[in-house]
Amino acid sequence: DFRAAMRLIVGNVSVITAGIGDDRSGLVVISVVSLSAEPPKVIACVNRSSSTWPIIERYRHFGVNSLGPQHQRVAERFSGFGGIKGKDRYEGAEWTTLKTGASLLADAVAAFDCSLDEMI
């Protein structure tokens, strides 16, 4: 399943989601890369000055949501267009959670529920 899902995100735009409830944010990334298939691991680059960095560090989990053309508004919100920040970025889309509690876009092309292994 991991390999099949990774094939869907080549050259794709993704949203990284982090946090729980009112203490959450997220951002758009243009590169999510498979580090290994066994165990399944991904790498995403998040700038330390991002508002999402400390939330990932605090909760030690995050979601990776691969976007399709129907997700333009989601991408705009998570890019911060119009000054949208934090939990307000989640409005206007349907979200779900799995094991870690990270928010996953219900109709994402592919979604990954991730536990943080390392921040460099």
Tab-separated table of C-alpha atoms in Angstrom:
chain	number	residue	atom	x	y	z
A	1	ASP	CA	0.000	0.000	0.000
A	2	PHE	CA	2.844	2.387	0.877
A	3	ARG	CA	4.578	1.903	-2.474
A	4	ALA	CA	1.313	2.302	-4.402
A	5	ALA	CA	0.528	5.507	-2.515
A	6	MET	CA	4.035	6.919	-3.097
A	7	ARG	CA	3.574	6.391	-6.835
A	8	LEU	CA	0.599	8.756	-6.692
A	9	ILE	CA	2.530	11.712	-5.289
A	10	VAL	CA	5.388	12.026	-7.794
A	11	GLY	CA	5.571	15.688	-8.753
A	12	ASN	CA	2.558	16.443	-6.597
A	13	VAL	CA	1.712	19.225	-4.160
A	14	SER	CA	0.964	18.067	-0.625
A	15	VAL	CA	-0.287	19.625	2.582
A	16	ILE	CA	1.469	18.786	5.832
A	17	THR	CA	-0.949	18.921	8.776
A	18	ALA	CA	0.111	19.043	12.410
A	19	GLY	CA	-1.422	19.444	15.830
A	20	ILE	CA	-4.784	18.779	17.408
A	21	GLY	CA	-7.907	20.898	17.895
A	22	ASP	CA	-7.236	24.611	18.235
A	23	ASP	CA	-3.478	23.962	18.418
A	24	ARG	CA	-2.924	23.006	14.799
A	25	SER	CA	-1.566	24.401	11.599
A	26	GLY	CA	-0.117	23.165	8.360
A	27	LEU	CA	1.630	24.156	5.173
A	28	VAL	CA	1.978	23.341	1.496
A	29	VAL	CA	5.047	21.397	0.399
A	30	ILE	CA	6.085	20.526	-3.127
A	31	SER	CA	8.351	17.666	-2.224
A	32	VAL	CA	7.531	14.620	-0.154
A	33	VAL	CA	10.012	11.834	-0.802
A	34	SER	CA	10.040	8.168	0.122
A	35	LEU	CA	13.048	7.403	2.334
A	36	SER	CA	12.339	3.680	2.617
A	37	ALA	CA	9.587	1.177	1.945
A	38	GLU	CA	10.510	-1.127	4.857
A	39	PRO	CA	9.763	0.402	7.236
A	40	PRO	CA	7.668	2.981	5.363
A	41	LYS	CA	9.281	6.418	5.832
A	42	VAL	CA	8.923	9.777	4.111
A	43	ILE	CA	10.934	12.993	4.174
A	44	ALA	CA	9.468	16.481	3.863
A	45	CYS	CA	11.296	19.787	4.168
A	46	VAL	CA	9.724	22.259	6.588
A	47	ASN	CA	11.412	25.592	7.270
A	48	ARG	CA	12.256	26.156	10.948
A	49	SER	CA	10.595	29.579	10.766
A	50	SER	CA	7.291	27.967	9.732
A	51	SER	CA	4.471	28.141	12.273
A	52	THR	CA	4.048	24.386	11.703
A	53	TRP	CA	7.599	23.415	12.769
A	54	PRO	CA	7.049	23.806	16.558
A	55	ILE	CA	3.694	22.040	16.356
A	56	ILE	CA	5.264	19.013	14.656
A	57	GLU	CA	8.013	19.078	17.265
A	58	ARG	CA	5.485	19.317	20.141
A	59	TYR	CA	3.080	16.570	18.998
A	60	ARG	CA	5.638	14.313	17.260
A	61	HIS	CA	3.184	13.392	14.487
A	62	PHE	CA	1.884	14.898	11.264
A	63	GLY	CA	-0.205	14.109	8.213
A	64	VAL	CA	0.860	14.217	4.577
A	65	ASN	CA	-2.041	14.872	2.204
A	66	SER	CA	-1.387	14.630	-1.522
A	67	LEU	CA	-3.595	17.112	-3.380
A	68	GLY	CA	-5.453	16.784	-6.664
A	69	PRO	CA	-6.821	19.504	-8.956
A	70	GLN	CA	-10.041	19.668	-6.910
A	71	HIS	CA	-8.034	20.846	-3.881
A	72	GLN	CA	-7.023	24.291	-5.137
A	73	ARG	CA	-8.814	26.038	-2.249
A	74	VAL	CA	-7.148	23.739	0.290
A	75	ALA	CA	-3.745	24.568	-1.233
A	76	GLU	CA	-4.502	28.291	-1.127
A	77	ARG	CA	-5.601	28.179	2.516
A	78	PHE	CA	-2.531	26.186	3.601
A	79	SER	CA	-0.310	28.569	1.619
A	80	GLY	CA	-1.635	31.361	3.819
A	81	PHE	CA	-3.424	33.339	1.083
A	82	GLY	CA	-5.459	36.121	2.631
A	83	GLY	CA	-3.534	35.846	5.906
A	84	ILE	CA	-5.231	32.581	6.931
A	85	LYS	CA	-3.334	30.975	9.813
A	86	GLY	CA	-3.425	28.047	12.196
A	87	LYS	CA	-6.630	26.088	12.674
A	88	ASP	CA	-8.516	28.353	10.241
A	89	ARG	CA	-6.633	26.702	7.373
A	90	TYR	CA	-8.721	23.559	7.927
A	91	GLU	CA	-12.071	25.209	7.178
A	92	GLY	CA	-13.888	24.281	3.979
A	93	ALA	CA	-12.620	20.694	3.699
A	94	GLU	CA	-13.509	17.350	5.246
A	95	TRP	CA	-10.867	15.930	7.595
A	96	THR	CA	-10.430	12.597	9.316
A	97	THR	CA	-7.916	11.127	11.767
A	98	LEU	CA	-6.275	7.748	12.108
A	99	LYS	CA	-3.797	6.338	14.624
A	100	THR	CA	-1.693	9.420	15.446
A	101	GLY	CA	-4.539	11.934	15.537
A	102	ALA	CA	-3.091	14.009	12.685
A	103	SER	CA	-5.675	15.497	10.329
A	104	LEU	CA	-5.958	13.747	6.972
A	105	LEU	CA	-7.906	15.135	4.033
A	106	ALA	CA	-10.840	12.764	3.469
A	107	ASP	CA	-10.556	12.872	-0.341
A	108	ALA	CA	-6.766	13.242	-0.695
A	109	VAL	CA	-5.105	11.521	-3.657
A	110	ALA	CA	-2.971	9.762	-1.035
A	111	ALA	CA	-2.701	10.401	2.702
A	112	PHE	CA	-0.072	9.326	5.199
A	113	ASP	CA	-0.496	9.241	8.978
A	114	CYS	CA	3.050	9.861	10.224
A	115	SER	CA	4.878	9.614	13.523
A	116	LEU	CA	7.934	11.815	13.733
A	117	ASP	CA	11.198	9.923	13.626
A	118	GLU	CA	13.673	12.789	13.444
A	119	MET	CA	13.868	16.554	12.860
A	120	ILE	CA	17.104	17.838	11.376
